Structures are given as C-alpha cells and as structure tokens.
Amino acid sequence: MCRCYKGAIKSRKKRKEKEREIFAMVEEFVPVQELGKSLKEVPKNYIAPEDKIPVVNEPGKSVPVVDLCDFDLSPKQHERVVHEIATASSEWGFFQVINHGIDVAKPQRASMDFFELPKEEKLKYAAKEYGFKSDGYGSKISNADDAVLLWRDYLFLCTSPKRNLDNWPTQPPEYKEAMSGLADDFLMLAKKVLGFLSEGVDLPTDYFEKCFGIPNQSILTNYYPGCPEPDKVLGFMPHSDFGGLTLLLQDGVPGLQVLKNNTWVVVEPIPGAITINISDLLELMSNGRYRSVIHRVQVNASRPRMSIACNYSCSFDSGVAPAPELIDEEHPQLYKPVNFGDYVQAVVKKGPTGKSYMLINHDSKPEYMLFQKH
Ligand SMILES: O=C(O)CCC(=O)C(=O)O
Ligand SMILES: [Fe+2]
C-alpha cells in the first residue's frame, strides 16, 4: 500500500472521529413547549446575556421588499429585480420577496399542526444527532457545554440531495406532501435568486448555482412557544447563517430582527412573503460583495411563533472559494477557501452565536477565526 493512500485512510479516520465527537448523540430533552406551559420563571440556563443594542422599528427603516411579479418580467423589470436584490444583499444582507408564486399556506398549516400534536407523538421523531446531519425533532443544536439554550423547539429535515421520507412525521397526514412540495419550490426559487445575484455582480446567470454544485438543502422549522419572561431569553441568539442562501417563512408574528448600523431592525412579517438572506458561503464566494448579516429572534409572552427556514448550500465535502472574477486591485481577496464540512463542524461546535467563522488567515491549516469585517 503506498504511503499517500495510507495517509488518506488515516486522515479520513481522524475526520470521522472528530465528526463523531461533534455530532454526538443527543441526550433526552424537555421540549421548551412543555416548559412554557408549566413555569412562571425561566430556568437559568435559558437566560441570555443582556443586550445593549437598541431596537428600531421606524417606517422607512425596514428590510427591502422586492416584487417578483410572478416571474412574468419584462427586460426592464428583470433589470429592476437584479438591481434591487443586489443592492439589498450588499446593504442589508436581507430582503423579502412578494408575488413569488409559491403556495406557503399549506406547509405552514401542516407544520403548525405538527407542533400542536401531543408531546409523545412529536417525541417519536426526536433527532438522534446534534447539528445539521439527521432529520428530527429537538431543541438543542450544539453540544457545546456553554451554548445558551434557546427558547425554541425545532424540526429539522434534510431535503436535498436525499429526502428520507420514512423519517418524516406521519402526522398530520398531509405533512410529507406539503413539506416536500415546499422543498421543491424553494429549490427552484433559490436557483432563480442565485441567477439574479450572479447578474448583480456582472457574472453569467448560472455562475453561483454552478459554484454550489448539487445542492445540499435542508428545512428547519422553528417553534418559539410563549414565554413567562420573554425579555430574559432569546428564540435565536444573534448569529449569521452558515450556508449559502436562506429562504424563510414567517407566520405573521413579529420576532425576527436584523442588525443594521448597530441597531436591531424588525423584519416585518408580511403575509405570504418570503424572507431571503445571504449566508456565509455566499459572502465568501462573492468576496464580500454580498453580506451574511447577524440576526436574532425575540419571543412573545403569550403567542407562539413559528418560522420555516430553508438552507441552500453545497455538499459537505465541497471546497468553496471567492470567485476569481471578483478579486482585483480594488477588491483584494478577503477570504481563504474553505471546506464546507469543516466549516459546519466549527459552527456546530461553537453553537449559534455571533458572526460565524470565516477563514481569513492565509496559511493552509483549517483554522477558523471570528470574522469581524462589519
Ligand atoms: O425564526 C426566524 O425568523 C429566524 C430563524 C433563523 O434565523 C434560522 O433558522 O437560522
Ligand atoms: Fe438564521
């Protein structure tokens, strides 16, 4: 056996060991939905650090809304959409789309019906691993000891390249069909948006889609129960998304906030709209032209809130690098190429806090640093 082959086996083994440690088995958990029913005070391990950043919700300061006109776009409208999406993605990292042609009511109803099932029924689908590798119902995403617990339960589904429908809930009966339909619709919409984003930086329409290759897509449904002390906890800690592009359905209850000029801006829940945000890989691929921005979720005293977040990224063994076409004297290379699997492991190990890691040092060791450009 040649030396490099032995070396490859050894490093594959090491990587598997590392993965096992990070994506460790999930211990039994109490759904937050159950805690919320019985407690008058929140347990200590859910109390989030105090945040001094003010919240603004003024008219005129809100995430841009882009009208997709059911994709019946004249060349002029097409140009407008490209311009609006590219501007929003570099200034906000977030935008909402309306008239996108996707039926969002069915998957939202089916998901809410799932979370309203008795605890015993939901626990049949309890996630077996932390992180973003196995389908299932759970509450904790990271196994880091110091990760603050979120006032949130979730249902995670892998939807591309493989969909293991046998693992998906059988209740409510229409769940699988509704969510599988949403996954297909979101794949199509994500590809169209990637086309607009490519054109927005003068690259061929299929440029970013090709960079992602066969998409790795997942759907994370977040359920934020009403909370006896909503000001002490967070539904989601401030974080940036680690994938390429996130497509999100809100349910009409406010809660999502995005960081803009050091203030939290509420992302208004527009009925039927889809919120889209640039995630870390696309910031990296676009060499910083598009920004993966920090956001968080606040919870309510009495009303639960539900969101459905769909992550579009590349396969775990892909390497991702800034587009050479977007590097020149005026725009020096800001990021080091990264292996997506390593990147996700680093994020899961740390838990969803702060700006995710971006590889910015220029040697070849996979060393992740907190990225602090913005
Ligand atoms: O619940 C929301 O509105 C946002 C959730 C989120 O940020 C995420 O799933 O990454
Ligand atoms: Fe997020």
mmCIF file of C-alpha atoms and ligand atoms in Angstrom:
data_model
loop_
_atom_site.group_PDB
_atom_site.id
_atom_site.type_symbol
_atom_site.label_atom_id
_atom_site.label_comp_id
_atom_site.label_asym_id
_atom_site.label_seq_id
_atom_site.Cartn_x
_atom_site.Cartn_y
_atom_site.Cartn_z
ATOM 1 C CA MET A 1 0.000 0.000 0.000
ATOM 2 C CA CYS A 2 1.500 3.332 -0.967
ATOM 3 C CA ARG A 3 2.248 5.906 1.705
ATOM 4 C CA CYS A 4 -0.158 8.555 0.452
ATOM 5 C CA TYR A 5 -3.027 6.006 0.372
ATOM 6 C CA LYS A 6 -2.290 5.052 3.997
ATOM 7 C CA GLY A 7 -2.162 8.746 4.854
ATOM 8 C CA ALA A 8 -5.522 9.342 3.214
ATOM 9 C CA ILE A 9 -7.125 6.493 5.227
ATOM 10 C CA LYS A 10 -5.609 7.856 8.427
ATOM 11 C CA SER A 11 -6.855 11.364 7.847
ATOM 12 C CA ARG A 12 -10.317 10.056 6.875
ATOM 13 C CA LYS A 13 -10.403 8.113 10.159
ATOM 14 C CA LYS A 14 -9.349 11.176 12.109
ATOM 15 C CA ARG A 15 -12.029 13.226 10.433
ATOM 16 C CA LYS A 16 -14.673 10.599 11.233
ATOM 17 C CA GLU A 17 -13.587 10.597 14.891
ATOM 18 C CA LYS A 18 -13.798 14.369 15.009
ATOM 19 C CA GLU A 19 -17.253 14.252 13.436
ATOM 20 C CA ARG A 20 -18.437 11.661 15.962
ATOM 21 C CA GLU A 21 -17.303 13.881 18.806
ATOM 22 C CA ILE A 22 -19.079 16.938 17.437
ATOM 23 C CA PHE A 23 -22.252 15.340 16.133
ATOM 24 C CA ALA A 24 -22.590 13.349 19.388
ATOM 25 C CA MET A 25 -25.835 11.629 20.258
ATOM 26 C CA VAL A 26 -28.495 13.935 21.604
ATOM 27 C CA GLU A 27 -29.420 13.272 25.216
ATOM 28 C CA GLU A 28 -33.054 13.199 26.254
ATOM 29 C CA PHE A 29 -34.529 16.644 26.222
ATOM 30 C CA VAL A 30 -37.526 18.519 27.538
ATOM 31 C CA PRO A 31 -39.227 20.438 24.753
ATOM 32 C CA VAL A 32 -39.406 24.174 25.526
ATOM 33 C CA GLN A 33 -43.079 23.987 24.574
ATOM 34 C CA GLU A 34 -43.624 21.829 27.700
ATOM 35 C CA LEU A 35 -41.557 24.150 29.942
ATOM 36 C CA GLY A 36 -43.509 27.161 28.698
ATOM 37 C CA LYS A 37 -46.784 25.550 29.828
ATOM 38 C CA SER A 38 -45.841 24.988 33.454
ATOM 39 C CA LEU A 39 -43.284 27.613 34.553
ATOM 40 C CA LYS A 40 -43.696 31.148 35.906
ATOM 41 C CA GLU A 41 -39.942 31.891 35.642
ATOM 42 C CA VAL A 42 -37.466 30.730 33.012
ATOM 43 C CA PRO A 43 -34.711 28.312 34.119
ATOM 44 C CA LYS A 44 -31.230 29.883 34.489
ATOM 45 C CA ASN A 45 -29.675 28.061 31.537
ATOM 46 C CA TYR A 46 -32.098 29.810 29.152
ATOM 47 C CA ILE A 47 -31.243 33.332 30.320
ATOM 48 C CA ALA A 48 -29.481 35.217 27.527
ATOM 49 C CA PRO A 49 -26.743 37.813 28.153
ATOM 50 C CA GLU A 50 -28.147 41.339 28.342
ATOM 51 C CA ASP A 51 -28.033 43.170 25.021
ATOM 52 C CA LYS A 52 -27.372 46.913 24.886
ATOM 53 C CA ILE A 53 -28.093 47.295 21.158
ATOM 54 C CA PRO A 54 -31.331 49.307 20.694
ATOM 55 C CA VAL A 55 -34.267 48.033 18.645
ATOM 56 C CA VAL A 56 -35.745 50.327 15.996
ATOM 57 C CA ASN A 57 -38.902 49.815 14.052
ATOM 58 C CA GLU A 58 -39.413 53.074 12.191
ATOM 59 C CA PRO A 59 -41.191 53.354 8.889
ATOM 60 C CA GLY A 60 -38.578 53.870 6.185
ATOM 61 C CA LYS A 61 -36.075 51.698 8.004
ATOM 62 C CA SER A 62 -37.077 48.229 7.017
ATOM 63 C CA VAL A 63 -35.756 45.308 5.048
ATOM 64 C CA PRO A 64 -36.282 45.953 1.281
ATOM 65 C CA VAL A 65 -39.250 44.238 -0.401
ATOM 66 C CA VAL A 66 -38.813 43.033 -3.991
ATOM 67 C CA ASP A 67 -41.832 42.363 -6.237
ATOM 68 C CA LEU A 68 -41.081 39.321 -8.434
ATOM 69 C CA CYS A 69 -44.303 39.824 -10.497
ATOM 70 C CA ASP A 70 -44.814 36.019 -10.652
ATOM 71 C CA PHE A 71 -41.659 35.923 -12.813
ATOM 72 C CA ASP A 72 -43.553 37.480 -15.685
ATOM 73 C CA LEU A 73 -40.796 40.077 -16.059
ATOM 74 C CA SER A 74 -40.171 42.410 -18.978
ATOM 75 C CA PRO A 75 -36.439 43.071 -19.651
ATOM 76 C CA LYS A 76 -36.821 46.363 -17.764
ATOM 77 C CA GLN A 77 -38.458 44.680 -14.769
ATOM 78 C CA HIS A 78 -35.780 41.989 -14.837
ATOM 79 C CA GLU A 79 -33.138 44.691 -14.609
ATOM 80 C CA ARG A 80 -35.017 46.292 -11.692
ATOM 81 C CA VAL A 81 -35.216 42.965 -9.823
ATOM 82 C CA VAL A 82 -31.474 42.309 -10.317
ATOM 83 C CA HIS A 83 -30.645 45.800 -9.092
ATOM 84 C CA GLU A 84 -32.974 45.651 -6.063
ATOM 85 C CA ILE A 85 -31.788 42.191 -4.974
ATOM 86 C CA ALA A 86 -28.097 43.024 -5.430
ATOM 87 C CA THR A 87 -28.401 46.334 -3.551
ATOM 88 C CA ALA A 88 -30.376 44.779 -0.677
ATOM 89 C CA SER A 89 -27.883 41.900 -0.462
ATOM 90 C CA SER A 90 -24.908 44.199 -0.132
ATOM 91 C CA GLU A 91 -26.522 46.818 2.127
ATOM 92 C CA TRP A 92 -28.754 44.624 4.302
ATOM 93 C CA GLY A 93 -27.910 41.001 3.550
ATOM 94 C CA PHE A 94 -31.703 40.560 3.779
ATOM 95 C CA PHE A 95 -34.750 41.213 1.597
ATOM 96 C CA GLN A 96 -38.305 39.949 1.263
ATOM 97 C CA VAL A 97 -39.940 38.801 -1.977
ATOM 98 C CA ILE A 98 -43.633 39.070 -2.853
ATOM 99 C CA ASN A 99 -45.545 37.659 -5.858
ATOM 100 C CA HIS A 100 -43.174 34.684 -5.973
ATOM 101 C CA GLY A 101 -45.866 32.186 -6.990
ATOM 102 C CA ILE A 102 -45.290 29.720 -4.125
ATOM 103 C CA ASP A 103 -48.114 28.306 -2.000
ATOM 104 C CA VAL A 104 -46.849 28.884 1.530
ATOM 105 C CA ALA A 105 -50.122 28.400 3.439
ATOM 106 C CA LYS A 106 -50.223 24.584 3.107
ATOM 107 C CA PRO A 107 -46.745 23.848 4.558
ATOM 108 C CA GLN A 108 -47.290 26.462 7.280
ATOM 109 C CA ARG A 109 -50.580 24.871 8.351
ATOM 110 C CA ALA A 110 -49.097 21.345 8.281
ATOM 111 C CA SER A 111 -46.074 22.455 10.353
ATOM 112 C CA MET A 112 -48.204 24.229 12.949
ATOM 113 C CA ASP A 113 -50.411 21.110 13.179
ATOM 114 C CA PHE A 114 -47.276 19.055 13.867
ATOM 115 C CA PHE A 115 -46.198 21.299 16.770
ATOM 116 C CA GLU A 116 -49.718 21.183 18.191
ATOM 117 C CA LEU A 117 -49.593 17.374 18.456
ATOM 118 C CA PRO A 118 -49.199 15.802 21.932
ATOM 119 C CA LYS A 119 -45.594 15.658 23.198
ATOM 120 C CA GLU A 120 -45.481 11.835 22.974
ATOM 121 C CA GLU A 121 -46.353 11.925 19.271
ATOM 122 C CA LYS A 122 -43.659 14.532 18.480
ATOM 123 C CA LEU A 123 -41.003 12.704 20.514
ATOM 124 C CA LYS A 124 -41.364 9.707 18.163
ATOM 125 C CA TYR A 125 -39.346 11.845 15.739
ATOM 126 C CA ALA A 126 -36.684 13.022 18.233
ATOM 127 C CA ALA A 127 -33.399 13.881 16.432
ATOM 128 C CA LYS A 128 -30.645 11.313 17.009
ATOM 129 C CA GLU A 129 -27.687 13.651 16.473
ATOM 130 C CA TYR A 130 -26.804 17.263 17.075
ATOM 131 C CA GLY A 131 -26.011 19.525 14.221
ATOM 132 C CA PHE A 132 -27.343 19.505 10.727
ATOM 133 C CA LYS A 133 -26.997 15.914 9.660
ATOM 134 C CA SER A 134 -30.043 13.967 10.770
ATOM 135 C CA ASP A 135 -33.766 14.566 10.432
ATOM 136 C CA GLY A 136 -35.718 15.084 13.603
ATOM 137 C CA TYR A 137 -37.439 16.976 16.367
ATOM 138 C CA GLY A 138 -35.328 18.627 19.080
ATOM 139 C CA SER A 139 -34.412 21.733 20.984
ATOM 140 C CA LYS A 140 -30.582 21.975 21.181
ATOM 141 C CA ILE A 141 -28.491 22.332 18.059
ATOM 142 C CA SER A 142 -24.993 22.363 19.556
ATOM 143 C CA ASN A 143 -23.428 20.105 22.162
ATOM 144 C CA ALA A 144 -21.085 22.880 23.355
ATOM 145 C CA ASP A 145 -21.302 22.968 27.171
ATOM 146 C CA ASP A 146 -21.541 26.744 27.253
ATOM 147 C CA ALA A 147 -24.077 27.173 24.451
ATOM 148 C CA VAL A 148 -27.013 29.229 25.815
ATOM 149 C CA LEU A 149 -30.262 27.342 25.445
ATOM 150 C CA LEU A 150 -32.757 28.840 23.042
ATOM 151 C CA TRP A 151 -36.452 29.359 23.805
ATOM 152 C CA ARG A 152 -37.279 27.239 20.819
ATOM 153 C CA ASP A 153 -38.025 23.716 19.610
ATOM 154 C CA TYR A 154 -37.359 22.622 16.046
ATOM 155 C CA LEU A 155 -37.998 20.027 13.409
ATOM 156 C CA PHE A 156 -35.100 19.523 11.003
ATOM 157 C CA LEU A 157 -35.434 17.816 7.600
ATOM 158 C CA CYS A 158 -32.756 17.025 5.016
ATOM 159 C CA THR A 159 -34.407 17.744 1.680
ATOM 160 C CA SER A 160 -31.628 17.562 -0.958
ATOM 161 C CA PRO A 161 -29.839 15.671 -2.422
ATOM 162 C CA LYS A 162 -31.636 12.899 -0.472
ATOM 163 C CA ARG A 163 -35.044 13.016 1.198
ATOM 164 C CA ASN A 164 -35.649 10.200 3.623
ATOM 165 C CA LEU A 165 -39.427 10.467 3.760
ATOM 166 C CA ASP A 166 -39.619 7.386 6.016
ATOM 167 C CA ASN A 167 -38.156 9.554 8.827
ATOM 168 C CA TRP A 168 -40.609 12.401 8.355
ATOM 169 C CA PRO A 169 -43.708 12.823 10.549
ATOM 170 C CA THR A 170 -46.771 10.845 9.530
ATOM 171 C CA GLN A 171 -48.968 13.291 11.457
ATOM 172 C CA PRO A 172 -50.648 15.431 10.259
ATOM 173 C CA PRO A 173 -51.310 13.171 7.238
ATOM 174 C CA GLU A 174 -50.637 15.941 4.699
ATOM 175 C CA TYR A 175 -47.259 16.867 6.277
ATOM 176 C CA LYS A 176 -44.893 14.946 3.982
ATOM 177 C CA GLU A 177 -46.537 16.114 0.780
ATOM 178 C CA ALA A 178 -46.753 19.741 1.893
ATOM 179 C CA MET A 179 -43.113 19.943 3.045
ATOM 180 C CA SER A 180 -41.739 18.010 0.095
ATOM 181 C CA GLY A 181 -43.623 20.414 -2.207
ATOM 182 C CA LEU A 182 -42.163 23.385 -0.335
ATOM 183 C CA ALA A 183 -38.644 21.932 -0.636
ATOM 184 C CA ASP A 184 -39.089 21.625 -4.443
ATOM 185 C CA ASP A 185 -40.488 25.158 -4.722
ATOM 186 C CA PHE A 186 -37.673 26.553 -2.574
ATOM 187 C CA LEU A 187 -35.019 24.791 -4.672
ATOM 188 C CA MET A 188 -36.412 26.470 -7.766
ATOM 189 C CA LEU A 189 -36.709 29.886 -6.117
ATOM 190 C CA ALA A 190 -33.185 29.683 -4.652
ATOM 191 C CA LYS A 191 -31.754 28.944 -8.121
ATOM 192 C CA LYS A 192 -33.619 31.896 -9.627
ATOM 193 C CA VAL A 193 -32.380 34.205 -6.862
ATOM 194 C CA LEU A 194 -28.818 32.919 -7.353
ATOM 195 C CA GLY A 195 -29.224 33.881 -11.024
ATOM 196 C CA PHE A 196 -30.219 37.446 -10.098
ATOM 197 C CA LEU A 197 -27.328 37.603 -7.617
ATOM 198 C CA SER A 198 -24.830 36.418 -10.255
ATOM 199 C CA GLU A 199 -26.059 39.020 -12.734
ATOM 200 C CA GLY A 200 -25.907 41.635 -9.957
ATOM 201 C CA VAL A 201 -22.111 41.325 -9.878
ATOM 202 C CA ASP A 202 -21.797 41.008 -13.679
ATOM 203 C CA LEU A 203 -21.263 37.261 -13.720
ATOM 204 C CA PRO A 204 -23.066 34.784 -16.011
ATOM 205 C CA THR A 205 -26.569 33.922 -14.705
ATOM 206 C CA ASP A 206 -25.664 30.353 -13.728
ATOM 207 C CA TYR A 207 -22.369 31.294 -12.048
ATOM 208 C CA PHE A 208 -23.263 30.921 -8.338
ATOM 209 C CA GLU A 209 -25.578 27.973 -8.970
ATOM 210 C CA LYS A 210 -22.639 26.143 -10.585
ATOM 211 C CA CYS A 211 -20.391 27.034 -7.621
ATOM 212 C CA PHE A 212 -22.807 25.235 -5.261
ATOM 213 C CA GLY A 213 -22.987 22.129 -7.478
ATOM 214 C CA ILE A 214 -25.589 19.555 -6.422
ATOM 215 C CA PRO A 215 -27.375 21.494 -3.694
ATOM 216 C CA ASN A 216 -27.409 20.464 -0.083
ATOM 217 C CA GLN A 217 -30.798 21.702 1.112
ATOM 218 C CA SER A 218 -32.470 21.391 4.496
ATOM 219 C CA ILE A 219 -35.571 22.762 6.174
ATOM 220 C CA LEU A 220 -35.509 23.868 9.796
ATOM 221 C CA THR A 221 -38.919 24.634 11.294
ATOM 222 C CA ASN A 222 -38.542 26.744 14.424
ATOM 223 C CA TYR A 223 -41.317 26.832 17.028
ATOM 224 C CA TYR A 224 -40.982 29.550 19.680
ATOM 225 C CA PRO A 225 -43.508 28.926 22.475
ATOM 226 C CA GLY A 226 -44.970 31.788 24.523
ATOM 227 C CA CYS A 227 -42.613 32.563 27.408
ATOM 228 C CA PRO A 228 -43.336 33.686 31.011
ATOM 229 C CA GLU A 229 -40.343 36.110 30.888
ATOM 230 C CA PRO A 230 -39.836 36.946 27.214
ATOM 231 C CA ASP A 231 -37.303 39.732 27.847
ATOM 232 C CA LYS A 232 -34.838 37.360 29.510
ATOM 233 C CA VAL A 233 -34.496 34.778 26.750
ATOM 234 C CA LEU A 234 -33.937 34.604 23.012
ATOM 235 C CA GLY A 235 -35.599 32.388 20.437
ATOM 236 C CA PHE A 236 -32.390 32.513 18.449
ATOM 237 C CA MET A 237 -29.101 34.059 19.604
ATOM 238 C CA PRO A 238 -27.533 36.656 17.311
ATOM 239 C CA HIS A 239 -25.968 34.607 14.508
ATOM 240 C CA SER A 240 -25.250 34.563 10.816
ATOM 241 C CA ASP A 241 -26.381 31.557 8.759
ATOM 242 C CA PHE A 242 -23.563 29.225 7.726
ATOM 243 C CA GLY A 243 -24.943 28.044 4.361
ATOM 244 C CA GLY A 244 -25.288 29.796 1.021
ATOM 245 C CA LEU A 245 -28.762 31.278 0.927
ATOM 246 C CA THR A 246 -31.637 31.089 3.452
ATOM 247 C CA LEU A 247 -35.298 31.265 2.420
ATOM 248 C CA LEU A 248 -37.653 31.840 5.335
ATOM 249 C CA LEU A 249 -41.386 31.871 6.030
ATOM 250 C CA GLN A 250 -42.597 33.908 8.981
ATOM 251 C CA ASP A 251 -46.093 33.305 10.337
ATOM 252 C CA GLY A 252 -47.394 36.819 10.966
ATOM 253 C CA VAL A 253 -45.981 37.107 14.493
ATOM 254 C CA PRO A 254 -43.017 39.518 14.705
ATOM 255 C CA GLY A 255 -39.776 38.296 16.287
ATOM 256 C CA LEU A 256 -37.020 38.278 13.670
ATOM 257 C CA GLN A 257 -34.589 41.219 13.862
ATOM 258 C CA VAL A 258 -31.588 42.047 11.707
ATOM 259 C CA LEU A 259 -28.521 44.032 12.704
ATOM 260 C CA LYS A 260 -28.156 47.223 10.652
ATOM 261 C CA ASN A 261 -25.851 50.114 11.609
ATOM 262 C CA ASN A 262 -25.651 48.757 15.142
ATOM 263 C CA THR A 263 -29.407 48.704 15.739
ATOM 264 C CA TRP A 264 -31.831 45.802 15.613
ATOM 265 C CA VAL A 265 -34.397 46.279 12.854
ATOM 266 C CA VAL A 266 -37.607 44.218 12.962
ATOM 267 C CA VAL A 267 -38.226 42.164 9.824
ATOM 268 C CA GLU A 268 -41.904 42.887 9.367
ATOM 269 C CA PRO A 269 -43.870 39.671 8.817
ATOM 270 C CA ILE A 270 -45.654 40.416 5.516
ATOM 271 C CA PRO A 271 -48.393 37.809 4.895
ATOM 272 C CA GLY A 272 -47.292 35.367 2.190
ATOM 273 C CA ALA A 273 -43.863 36.995 1.679
ATOM 274 C CA ILE A 274 -40.619 35.004 1.695
ATOM 275 C CA THR A 275 -37.672 36.495 3.582
ATOM 276 C CA ILE A 276 -34.315 35.756 1.920
ATOM 277 C CA ASN A 277 -30.893 36.266 3.439
ATOM 278 C CA ILE A 278 -27.341 35.893 2.210
ATOM 279 C CA SER A 279 -25.473 33.309 4.290
ATOM 280 C CA ASP A 280 -21.753 32.846 4.958
ATOM 281 C CA LEU A 281 -20.795 30.791 1.882
ATOM 282 C CA LEU A 282 -22.238 33.336 -0.489
ATOM 283 C CA GLU A 283 -20.478 36.186 1.318
ATOM 284 C CA LEU A 284 -17.277 34.200 0.816
ATOM 285 C CA MET A 285 -17.972 33.274 -2.841
ATOM 286 C CA SER A 286 -18.861 36.881 -3.662
ATOM 287 C CA ASN A 287 -15.661 38.061 -1.932
ATOM 288 C CA GLY A 288 -17.746 40.216 0.408
ATOM 289 C CA ARG A 289 -19.927 41.943 -2.228
ATOM 290 C CA TYR A 290 -22.937 40.274 -0.623
ATOM 291 C CA ARG A 291 -23.133 40.192 3.160
ATOM 292 C CA SER A 292 -24.175 37.476 5.567
ATOM 293 C CA VAL A 293 -25.680 39.584 8.323
ATOM 294 C CA ILE A 294 -26.302 38.877 12.009
ATOM 295 C CA HIS A 295 -29.915 38.349 13.027
ATOM 296 C CA ARG A 296 -31.749 37.085 16.107
ATOM 297 C CA VAL A 297 -35.247 36.153 17.275
ATOM 298 C CA GLN A 298 -37.180 37.566 20.222
ATOM 299 C CA VAL A 299 -40.103 35.668 21.727
ATOM 300 C CA ASN A 300 -43.536 36.679 22.998
ATOM 301 C CA ALA A 301 -45.285 36.377 26.339
ATOM 302 C CA SER A 302 -48.376 34.570 25.183
ATOM 303 C CA ARG A 303 -48.322 33.998 21.438
ATOM 304 C CA PRO A 304 -46.177 31.225 19.995
ATOM 305 C CA ARG A 305 -44.310 31.992 16.759
ATOM 306 C CA MET A 306 -43.266 29.620 14.001
ATOM 307 C CA SER A 307 -40.816 30.101 11.157
ATOM 308 C CA ILE A 308 -39.718 27.731 8.389
ATOM 309 C CA ALA A 309 -36.087 28.300 7.343
ATOM 310 C CA CYS A 310 -34.659 26.600 4.271
ATOM 311 C CA ASN A 311 -30.912 26.464 3.827
ATOM 312 C CA TYR A 312 -29.365 26.115 0.339
ATOM 313 C CA SER A 313 -25.699 25.215 0.302
ATOM 314 C CA CYS A 314 -23.178 22.831 -1.256
ATOM 315 C CA SER A 315 -22.259 19.252 -0.326
ATOM 316 C CA PHE A 316 -20.259 18.805 2.889
ATOM 317 C CA ASP A 317 -17.114 17.716 1.040
ATOM 318 C CA SER A 318 -17.032 20.740 -1.299
ATOM 319 C CA GLY A 319 -14.359 23.376 -1.245
ATOM 320 C CA VAL A 320 -15.635 26.949 -1.522
ATOM 321 C CA ALA A 321 -13.544 29.930 -2.648
ATOM 322 C CA PRO A 322 -14.062 33.578 -3.571
ATOM 323 C CA ALA A 323 -14.874 33.975 -7.297
ATOM 324 C CA PRO A 324 -11.594 34.900 -9.052
ATOM 325 C CA GLU A 325 -13.616 37.318 -11.251
ATOM 326 C CA LEU A 326 -14.453 39.323 -8.104
ATOM 327 C CA ILE A 327 -10.844 39.750 -6.996
ATOM 328 C CA ASP A 328 -8.809 42.657 -8.337
ATOM 329 C CA GLU A 329 -6.722 45.557 -7.098
ATOM 330 C CA GLU A 330 -9.778 47.400 -5.873
ATOM 331 C CA HIS A 331 -11.239 44.251 -4.292
ATOM 332 C CA PRO A 332 -8.466 42.180 -2.680
ATOM 333 C CA GLN A 333 -9.248 38.611 -1.673
ATOM 334 C CA LEU A 334 -10.971 38.758 1.725
ATOM 335 C CA TYR A 335 -11.432 35.057 2.436
ATOM 336 C CA LYS A 336 -9.445 31.881 2.324
ATOM 337 C CA PRO A 337 -11.033 28.869 0.550
ATOM 338 C CA VAL A 338 -12.855 26.624 2.994
ATOM 339 C CA ASN A 339 -14.071 23.046 3.133
ATOM 340 C CA PHE A 340 -17.802 23.289 3.836
ATOM 341 C CA GLY A 341 -17.882 20.181 6.078
ATOM 342 C CA ASP A 342 -15.101 21.596 8.285
ATOM 343 C CA TYR A 343 -16.871 24.912 8.387
ATOM 344 C CA VAL A 344 -20.202 23.411 9.551
ATOM 345 C CA GLN A 345 -18.394 21.377 12.217
ATOM 346 C CA ALA A 346 -16.768 24.526 13.582
ATOM 347 C CA VAL A 347 -20.131 26.312 13.710
ATOM 348 C CA VAL A 348 -21.921 23.391 15.398
ATOM 349 C CA LYS A 349 -19.131 23.055 17.928
ATOM 350 C CA LYS A 350 -19.472 26.701 18.881
ATOM 351 C CA GLY A 351 -23.276 26.893 18.805
ATOM 352 C CA PRO A 352 -25.338 29.550 17.068
ATOM 353 C CA THR A 353 -23.733 32.715 18.430
ATOM 354 C CA GLY A 354 -22.259 35.788 16.810
ATOM 355 C CA LYS A 355 -20.876 36.053 13.331
ATOM 356 C CA SER A 356 -19.994 32.587 12.148
ATOM 357 C CA TYR A 357 -16.437 31.728 11.434
ATOM 358 C CA MET A 358 -14.746 32.846 8.267
ATOM 359 C CA LEU A 359 -11.382 31.531 7.292
ATOM 360 C CA ILE A 360 -9.293 34.621 6.776
ATOM 361 C CA ASN A 361 -5.749 33.659 7.626
ATOM 362 C CA HIS A 362 -3.599 32.813 4.678
ATOM 363 C CA ASP A 363 -1.924 29.538 5.526
ATOM 364 C CA SER A 364 -3.357 26.206 4.566
ATOM 365 C CA LYS A 365 -4.344 24.948 8.019
ATOM 366 C CA PRO A 366 -8.076 24.870 8.710
ATOM 367 C CA GLU A 367 -8.099 27.467 11.411
ATOM 368 C CA TYR A 368 -11.316 29.371 11.935
ATOM 369 C CA MET A 369 -11.407 32.875 13.248
ATOM 370 C CA LEU A 370 -14.263 35.096 14.214
ATOM 371 C CA PHE A 371 -14.786 37.285 11.194
ATOM 372 C CA GLN A 372 -15.030 40.922 12.171
ATOM 373 C CA LYS A 373 -15.118 42.923 8.992
ATOM 374 C CA HIS A 374 -18.557 44.514 9.539
HETATM 375 O O1 LIG B 1 -37.267 32.382 13.191
HETATM 376 C C1 LIG B 1 -36.777 33.185 12.413
HETATM 377 O O2 LIG B 1 -37.433 34.116 11.934
HETATM 378 C C2 LIG B 1 -35.332 33.078 12.009
HETATM 379 C C3 LIG B 1 -34.698 31.758 12.283
HETATM 380 C C4 LIG B 1 -33.248 31.720 11.922
HETATM 381 O O3 LIG B 1 -32.557 32.700 11.988
HETATM 382 C C5 LIG B 1 -32.644 30.462 11.459
HETATM 383 O O4 LIG B 1 -33.342 29.431 11.416
HETATM 384 O O5 LIG B 1 -31.444 30.482 11.100
HETATM 385 FE FE FE B 2 -30.685 32.395 10.900
#
